[in-house]
Tab-separated table of C-alpha atoms and ligand atoms in Angstrom:
chain	number	residue	atom	x	y	z
Q	1	MET	CA	81.071	76.657	78.106
Q	2	LYS	CA	77.727	77.939	76.899
Q	3	TRP	CA	79.047	81.076	75.213
Q	4	PRO	CA	82.350	81.755	73.411
Q	5	ARG	CA	85.062	83.391	75.560
Q	6	GLY	CA	84.588	87.113	76.014
Q	7	SER	CA	80.890	87.059	75.086
Q	8	VAL	CA	78.678	89.865	76.355
Q	9	VAL	CA	75.468	88.239	77.610
Q	10	PRO	CA	72.395	89.737	79.286
Q	11	ALA	CA	72.495	88.944	83.013
Q	12	THR	CA	69.690	86.376	83.014
Q	13	ALA	CA	69.410	83.631	85.638
Q	14	ALA	CA	71.086	81.193	83.228
Q	15	ALA	CA	73.950	83.605	82.592
Q	16	LEU	CA	74.467	84.161	86.341
Q	17	GLU	CA	74.545	80.411	86.857
Q	18	GLU	CA	77.163	80.035	84.125
Q	19	GLY	CA	79.168	82.933	85.568
Q	20	ALA	CA	79.103	81.307	89.024
Q	21	ARG	CA	80.278	78.008	87.529
Q	22	LEU	CA	83.148	79.753	85.765
Q	23	LEU	CA	84.213	81.582	88.939
Q	24	LYS	CA	84.259	78.295	90.849
Q	25	GLU	CA	86.558	76.902	88.150
Q	26	GLY	CA	89.003	79.782	88.624
Q	27	GLU	CA	87.946	81.648	85.453
Q	28	LEU	CA	87.344	85.410	85.247
Q	29	VAL	CA	83.865	86.904	84.889
Q	30	ALA	CA	83.116	90.600	84.346
Q	31	PHE	CA	80.004	91.914	86.073
Q	32	PRO	CA	78.232	95.218	86.681
Q	33	THR	CA	78.235	96.985	90.026
Q	34	GLU	CA	76.621	100.327	90.863
Q	35	THR	CA	80.029	102.031	90.426
Q	36	VAL	CA	81.865	100.444	87.470
Q	37	TYR	CA	82.122	96.991	85.886
Q	38	GLY	CA	84.373	94.622	87.852
Q	39	LEU	CA	86.725	91.934	86.583
Q	40	GLY	CA	85.902	89.148	89.032
Q	41	GLY	CA	87.804	86.088	90.152
Q	42	ASP	CA	87.678	83.723	93.138
Q	43	ALA	CA	89.282	85.782	95.940
Q	44	THR	CA	90.350	82.598	97.742
Q	45	SER	CA	92.366	81.309	94.761
Q	46	ASP	CA	95.903	82.633	94.188
Q	47	LEU	CA	95.733	81.345	90.623
Q	48	ALA	CA	92.437	83.075	89.797
Q	49	VAL	CA	93.806	86.313	91.274
Q	50	ALA	CA	97.028	85.966	89.247
Q	51	ARG	CA	94.825	85.672	86.150
Q	52	ILE	CA	93.157	88.985	87.070
Q	53	PHE	CA	96.542	90.751	87.108
Q	54	GLU	CA	97.513	89.050	83.873
Q	55	ALA	CA	94.254	90.068	82.140
Q	56	LYS	CA	94.593	93.678	83.312
Q	57	GLY	CA	98.231	93.858	82.274
Q	58	ARG	CA	99.053	95.789	85.444
Q	59	PRO	CA	102.762	96.402	85.941
Q	60	ARG	CA	102.274	96.054	89.702
Q	61	PHE	CA	100.321	93.977	92.168
Q	62	ASN	CA	97.932	96.537	93.644
Q	63	PRO	CA	95.700	95.156	96.385
Q	64	LEU	CA	92.197	94.300	95.124
Q	65	ILE	CA	88.755	94.796	96.633
Q	66	VAL	CA	87.015	91.614	97.799
Q	67	HIS	CA	83.282	91.705	97.057
Q	68	VAL	CA	80.652	89.942	99.174
Q	69	ALA	CA	76.895	89.397	98.823
Q	70	SER	CA	75.970	90.115	102.449
Q	71	PRO	CA	77.602	91.925	105.413
Q	72	GLY	CA	77.919	88.732	107.477
Q	73	GLU	CA	80.281	87.203	104.906
Q	74	VAL	CA	83.108	89.577	105.805
Q	75	GLU	CA	83.349	88.227	109.352
Q	76	ARG	CA	85.433	85.224	108.311
Q	77	LEU	CA	87.680	87.321	106.054
Q	78	VAL	CA	88.601	90.304	108.239
Q	79	THR	CA	88.316	91.573	111.817
Q	80	VAL	CA	85.246	93.820	112.020
Q	81	ASP	CA	85.247	96.544	114.664
Q	82	GLU	CA	82.512	98.874	115.933
Q	83	ARG	CA	83.383	101.646	113.413
Q	84	ALA	CA	83.151	99.162	110.524
Q	85	ARG	CA	79.811	97.876	111.790
Q	86	ARG	CA	78.400	101.386	111.878
Q	87	LEU	CA	79.589	102.195	108.357
Q	88	MET	CA	78.316	98.888	106.993
Q	89	ALA	CA	74.909	99.461	108.589
Q	90	ALA	CA	74.729	102.963	107.102
Q	91	PHE	CA	76.157	102.452	103.605
Q	92	TRP	CA	76.017	98.765	102.600
Q	93	PRO	CA	75.085	97.674	100.078
Q	94	GLY	CA	76.745	100.643	98.387
Q	95	PRO	CA	79.844	102.331	96.976
Q	96	LEU	CA	81.942	102.103	100.139
Q	97	THR	CA	85.010	99.873	100.549
Q	98	LEU	CA	86.452	99.194	104.003
Q	99	VAL	CA	90.085	98.218	104.597
Q	100	LEU	CA	90.203	95.995	107.675
Q	101	PRO	CA	92.772	93.718	109.355
Q	102	ARG	CA	93.048	90.310	107.699
Q	103	ARG	CA	92.052	87.459	110.016
Q	104	ASP	CA	94.835	84.936	110.672
Q	105	ASP	CA	92.625	82.215	109.238
Q	106	SER	CA	91.283	84.366	106.383
Q	107	PRO	CA	90.726	82.336	103.198
Q	108	VAL	CA	91.494	85.402	101.040
Q	109	SER	CA	94.447	84.928	98.654
Q	110	LEU	CA	97.609	86.738	99.779
Q	111	LEU	CA	98.030	87.912	96.199
Q	112	ALA	CA	94.570	89.574	96.328
Q	113	SER	CA	95.773	91.867	99.114
Q	114	ALA	CA	99.275	92.143	97.584
Q	115	GLY	CA	100.813	90.594	100.672
Q	116	LEU	CA	99.353	93.183	103.063
Q	117	ASP	CA	97.946	92.240	106.447
Q	118	THR	CA	94.720	94.060	105.572
Q	119	VAL	CA	91.908	93.238	103.126
Q	120	ALA	CA	89.561	95.689	101.372
Q	121	VAL	CA	85.931	94.520	101.400
Q	122	ARG	CA	82.759	95.824	99.820
Q	123	MET	CA	79.130	94.781	99.306
Q	124	PRO	CA	77.957	96.240	95.965
Q	125	ASN	CA	74.482	97.673	95.528
Q	126	HIS	CA	73.683	95.773	92.349
Q	127	ASP	CA	71.464	92.702	92.000
Q	128	VAL	CA	73.637	91.149	89.279
Q	129	ALA	CA	76.827	91.523	91.325
Q	130	ARG	CA	75.258	90.112	94.473
Q	131	GLY	CA	73.427	87.374	92.575
Q	132	LEU	CA	76.662	86.225	90.952
Q	133	ILE	CA	78.655	86.286	94.216
Q	134	ALA	CA	75.906	84.442	96.095
Q	135	ALA	CA	75.529	81.810	93.362
Q	136	ALA	CA	79.287	81.179	93.324
Q	137	GLY	CA	79.343	81.027	97.135
Q	138	LEU	CA	82.739	82.754	97.088
Q	139	PRO	CA	84.174	86.143	97.974
Q	140	VAL	CA	85.021	87.750	94.608
Q	141	ALA	CA	88.143	89.855	94.017
Q	142	ALA	CA	87.400	92.493	91.391
Q	143	PRO	CA	89.289	95.513	90.119
Q	144	SER	CA	87.686	97.669	87.454
Q	145	ALA	CA	87.282	95.587	84.277
Q	146	ASN	CA	89.721	97.426	82.005
Q	147	ARG	CA	93.291	97.000	80.838
Q	148	SER	CA	95.763	98.875	83.013
Q	149	GLY	CA	95.873	102.580	82.206
Q	150	ALA	CA	92.464	102.664	80.466
Q	151	VAL	CA	89.453	104.355	82.014
Q	152	SER	CA	87.067	102.325	84.154
Q	153	PRO	CA	84.211	100.712	82.205
Q	154	THR	CA	80.629	101.707	82.953
Q	155	ARG	CA	79.045	99.605	80.190
Q	156	ALA	CA	79.461	95.969	79.190
Q	157	ALA	CA	80.642	97.049	75.727
Q	158	HIS	CA	83.557	98.969	77.305
Q	159	VAL	CA	84.672	95.760	78.998
Q	160	ALA	CA	84.507	93.831	75.736
Q	161	GLU	CA	86.547	96.526	73.961
Q	162	SER	CA	89.220	96.595	76.649
Q	163	LEU	CA	89.504	92.947	77.703
Q	164	GLY	CA	87.874	90.869	74.961
Q	165	ALA	CA	88.633	87.160	75.306
Q	166	ARG	CA	90.904	87.763	78.324
Q	167	VAL	CA	87.685	87.349	80.326
Q	168	ALA	CA	85.583	84.175	80.118
Q	169	LEU	CA	82.186	85.912	80.259
Q	170	ILE	CA	80.866	89.481	80.456
Q	171	LEU	CA	77.522	89.845	82.234
Q	172	ASP	CA	75.577	92.791	80.841
Q	173	GLY	CA	73.546	94.630	83.461
Q	174	GLY	CA	73.259	97.908	81.576
Q	175	PRO	CA	75.062	101.147	82.402
Q	176	CYS	CA	76.436	101.677	85.919
Q	177	GLY	CA	74.500	104.233	87.953
Q	178	VAL	CA	77.328	105.825	89.959
Q	179	GLY	CA	80.059	105.677	87.317
Q	180	ILE	CA	83.045	106.319	89.597
Q	181	GLU	CA	84.823	103.822	91.827
Q	182	SER	CA	83.813	103.260	95.424
Q	183	THR	CA	85.034	105.368	98.328
Q	184	VAL	CA	87.866	103.550	100.144
Q	185	VAL	CA	88.242	104.001	103.916
Q	186	ASP	CA	91.090	102.451	105.877
Q	187	LEU	CA	89.938	101.271	109.311
Q	188	SER	CA	92.979	99.121	110.054
Q	189	GLY	CA	94.610	101.722	112.303
Q	190	THR	CA	93.401	103.855	115.190
Q	191	GLU	CA	92.618	106.800	112.901
Q	192	ALA	CA	90.124	106.211	110.070
Q	193	LEU	CA	91.698	107.323	106.761
Q	194	LEU	CA	90.058	108.294	103.487
Q	195	LEU	CA	92.190	106.514	100.853
Q	196	ARG	CA	90.009	107.219	97.808
Q	197	PRO	CA	87.097	109.659	97.570
Q	198	GLY	CA	83.875	108.432	95.986
Q	199	ALA	CA	80.098	108.714	96.112
Q	200	VAL	CA	79.997	108.121	99.867
Q	201	THR	CA	81.523	111.434	100.871
Q	202	ARG	CA	83.807	112.484	103.702
Q	203	GLY	CA	80.898	114.367	105.290
Q	204	MET	CA	78.622	111.320	105.146
Q	205	LEU	CA	81.327	109.138	106.721
Q	206	GLU	CA	82.237	111.636	109.424
Q	207	GLY	CA	78.551	112.039	110.284
Q	208	VAL	CA	78.194	108.321	110.980
Q	209	LEU	CA	81.592	107.850	112.656
Q	210	GLY	CA	81.357	110.992	114.779
Q	211	GLU	CA	85.058	111.684	114.115
Q	212	ARG	CA	87.208	113.386	111.498
Q	213	LEU	CA	88.766	111.227	108.803
Q	214	GLY	CA	92.527	111.497	108.319
Q	215	ALA	CA	93.820	112.269	104.845
Q	216	ALA	CA	95.925	109.844	102.884
Q	217	ALA	CA	97.493	109.955	99.461
Q	218	ALA	CA	95.196	108.755	96.671
Q	219	SER	CA	95.524	105.007	96.931
Q	220	ASP	CA	95.627	104.475	93.172
Q	221	ALA	CA	98.934	106.345	93.163
Q	222	PRO	CA	102.052	104.246	93.581
Q	223	ARG	CA	102.844	104.069	97.271
Q	224	SER	CA	106.268	103.787	98.760
Q	225	PRO	CA	106.918	100.647	100.816
Q	226	GLY	CA	107.220	102.787	103.938
Q	227	GLN	CA	103.571	103.834	103.612
Q	228	LEU	CA	102.353	100.279	103.554
Q	229	ALA	CA	101.483	98.071	106.471
Q	230	SER	CA	103.619	95.181	107.655
Q	231	HIS	CA	103.936	91.956	105.627
Q	232	TYR	CA	104.550	94.088	102.567
Q	233	ALA	CA	108.060	92.673	102.334
Q	234	PRO	CA	109.773	89.759	104.056
Q	235	SER	CA	111.669	90.706	107.205
Q	236	ARG	CA	114.755	88.808	105.954
Q	237	PRO	CA	117.082	90.322	103.364
Q	238	VAL	CA	116.216	89.413	99.779
Q	239	ARG	CA	118.888	88.859	97.081
Q	240	LEU	CA	117.863	88.811	93.407
Q	241	GLU	CA	119.207	87.077	90.278
Q	242	ALA	CA	120.561	84.239	92.393
Q	243	ARG	CA	121.837	80.989	90.890
Q	244	GLU	CA	122.311	79.172	94.171
Q	245	ALA	CA	121.747	79.619	97.892
Q	246	GLY	CA	124.567	81.065	99.973
Q	247	GLU	CA	125.210	80.359	103.660
Q	248	GLY	CA	121.907	80.445	105.581
Q	249	GLU	CA	119.894	81.433	102.506
Q	250	ALA	CA	116.721	79.858	101.220
Q	251	LEU	CA	116.548	79.665	97.430
Q	252	LEU	CA	113.277	80.620	95.738
Q	253	GLY	CA	113.448	79.109	92.278
Q	254	PHE	CA	111.776	79.688	88.934
Q	255	GLY	CA	111.834	77.196	86.095
Q	256	ASP	CA	114.575	74.590	86.209
Q	257	THR	CA	116.188	75.270	89.625
Q	258	PRO	CA	117.248	71.904	91.095
Q	259	ALA	CA	118.606	73.414	94.339
Q	260	ALA	CA	115.454	75.475	95.042
Q	261	THR	CA	114.053	75.356	98.570
Q	262	LEU	CA	110.706	76.276	96.992
Q	263	ASN	CA	109.981	76.916	93.317
Q	264	LEU	CA	107.572	79.638	92.115
Q	265	SER	CA	106.893	77.582	88.997
Q	266	PRO	CA	109.019	74.570	88.048
Q	267	ALA	CA	107.437	74.756	84.581
Q	268	GLY	CA	108.448	78.419	84.186
Q	269	ASP	CA	104.828	79.670	84.047
Q	270	LEU	CA	104.525	83.332	85.119
Q	271	VAL	CA	100.847	83.066	86.123
Q	272	GLU	CA	101.691	80.182	88.448
Q	273	ALA	CA	104.694	82.124	89.759
Q	274	ALA	CA	102.578	85.195	90.545
Q	275	ALA	CA	100.045	82.980	92.309
Q	276	ASN	CA	102.778	81.522	94.540
Q	277	LEU	CA	104.834	84.668	95.121
Q	278	PHE	CA	103.516	86.008	98.433
Q	279	ALA	CA	102.797	82.643	100.034
Q	280	MET	CA	106.296	81.355	99.193
Q	281	LEU	CA	108.075	84.528	100.357
Q	282	ARG	CA	106.244	84.141	103.661
Q	283	ALA	CA	107.080	80.471	103.909
Q	284	LEU	CA	110.804	81.195	103.477
Q	285	ASP	CA	110.838	84.214	105.804
Q	286	ARG	CA	111.467	82.080	108.892
Q	287	PRO	CA	114.136	79.992	110.610
Q	288	PRO	CA	116.409	78.236	109.809
Q	289	PHE	CA	116.855	80.727	106.952
Q	290	THR	CA	118.555	84.077	107.531
Q	291	ALA	CA	118.044	85.450	104.004
Q	292	ILE	CA	116.128	84.703	100.801
Q	293	ALA	CA	117.828	84.344	97.430
Q	294	VAL	CA	115.548	84.515	94.385
Q	295	ALA	CA	116.267	83.113	90.925
Q	296	THR	CA	115.990	85.316	87.823
Q	297	ILE	CA	112.392	85.896	86.658
Q	298	PRO	CA	111.826	86.873	83.011
Q	299	GLY	CA	110.486	90.419	82.616
Q	300	GLU	CA	107.662	89.888	80.139
Q	301	GLY	CA	103.923	89.677	80.942
Q	302	LEU	CA	103.282	89.134	84.653
Q	303	GLY	CA	107.053	89.004	85.140
Q	304	GLU	CA	107.052	92.804	85.230
Q	305	ALA	CA	104.807	92.897	88.303
Q	306	ILE	CA	106.667	90.009	89.950
Q	307	ASN	CA	110.021	91.749	89.449
Q	308	ASP	CA	108.593	95.071	90.649
Q	309	ARG	CA	107.570	93.447	93.909
Q	310	LEU	CA	110.826	91.524	94.287
Q	311	ARG	CA	112.923	94.643	93.650
Q	312	ARG	CA	111.047	96.467	96.361
Q	313	ALA	CA	111.436	93.522	98.730
Q	314	ALA	CA	115.183	93.569	98.026
Q	315	ALA	CA	115.616	97.356	98.404
Q	316	PRO	CA	117.355	98.610	101.541
Q	317	ARG	CA	114.795	99.342	104.226
Q	318	PRO	CA	114.809	101.968	106.963
Q	319	GLY	CA	116.019	100.385	110.166
Q	320	GLY	CA	117.746	97.575	108.340
K	1	TXA	O1	83.983	100.683	92.731
K	1	TXA	C1	84.936	99.937	92.919
K	1	TXA	O2	85.558	99.926	93.979
K	1	TXA	C2	85.332	99.008	91.765
K	1	TXA	C3	84.187	97.997	91.597
K	1	TXA	C4	84.524	96.921	90.601
K	1	TXA	O3	83.864	97.418	92.853
K	1	TXA	N1	86.591	98.345	92.032
K	1	TXA	C5	87.760	99.035	92.010
K	1	TXA	O4	88.875	98.232	92.228
K	1	TXA	O5	87.847	100.211	91.811
K	1	TXA	P1	90.358	98.734	91.942
K	1	TXA	O6	91.231	97.496	92.075
K	1	TXA	O7	90.428	99.460	90.667
K	1	TXA	O8	90.680	99.677	93.142
K	1	TXA	C6	90.934	99.154	94.419
K	1	TXA	C7	91.359	100.279	95.351
K	1	TXA	C8	92.762	100.742	95.029
K	1	TXA	O9	92.819	102.126	95.193
K	1	TXA	C9	93.589	100.017	96.080
K	1	TXA	O10	94.807	100.639	96.364
K	1	TXA	C10	92.645	100.012	97.275
K	1	TXA	O11	91.374	99.824	96.705
K	1	TXA	N2	92.911	98.882	98.182
K	1	TXA	C11	92.558	97.601	98.014
K	1	TXA	N3	92.997	96.834	99.027
K	1	TXA	C12	93.633	97.658	99.867
K	1	TXA	C13	94.313	97.475	101.114
K	1	TXA	N4	94.406	96.272	101.707
K	1	TXA	N5	94.866	98.552	101.694
K	1	TXA	C14	94.775	99.778	101.117
K	1	TXA	N6	94.145	100.020	99.946
K	1	TXA	C15	93.583	98.980	99.338
K	2	MG	MG1	90.728	100.793	88.569
């Protein structure tokens, strides 16, 4: 490590190189974009993404935006249709995020998209952001670089105040030009939906698409499970606070759980557990199991977000 953890450093070539090295090691690096500063981690690593949620102190796993350095890079992450191609040609690089269907072979962490079958992608219009992503050679998951509940940072000093040593390195690229988060458009269904307004306006989008955008609730607001796409919850019933598996049940363990079918973290580490959560729920949501029993997860730190997601997976669902 060339600089102490949490250092704010001017985004020189040497600093970008160090940031890229840190990202490849699964560490978090804050970087400027044209909208706000992002808290970046390797989008293909469940562990790096779990560290993002831990650093932000978010009580929930919201899906994150995956940042790329060129439009072609999204082709192996998501399925790109004609509408997406038109919007990318018109507004990328720029403050526009597109929600697209996840490819079956997508390398993006399931935790990054909070278990959804869609992934949000964006190519920022900022040399430091693109330089860092290109040097790391990775898609980079990045929410705004602030603790949960605080306002989004538009200067490197804001990031340092909010996150400090929770981030390995803070690249200083000066103040952000746009200052509000990117527009988010959902193209995963037949109707294009505006999920979050931003600098690329409804009128600009409708002009390029040649169709009206549907309205959706602000996507930063908590959304009910019914509003979310499939893969949000396992299709099998989920039972919490389990000590052992019942008839037909798989047991998802935590800590010392000798009878576990799979264990979120044998060592009882909540970051590791968050990293494994979605992949393990999926792995157990199949025959021969008819239900999933989950061991007790402590409520502190990332445990809050893990329990939030498990409670919603265990809640009664419409249609059984
Ligand atoms: O300008 C920005 O977009 C900044 C910079 C760093 O790029 N990033 C940002 O990330 O604002 P975040 O995590 O604060 O906001 C991500 C937004 C949320 O509203 C989230 O619900 C939505 O994108 N989102 C992400 N993935 C989604 C998905 N698969 N489906 C629906 N909404 C999604
Ligand atoms: Mg935010």
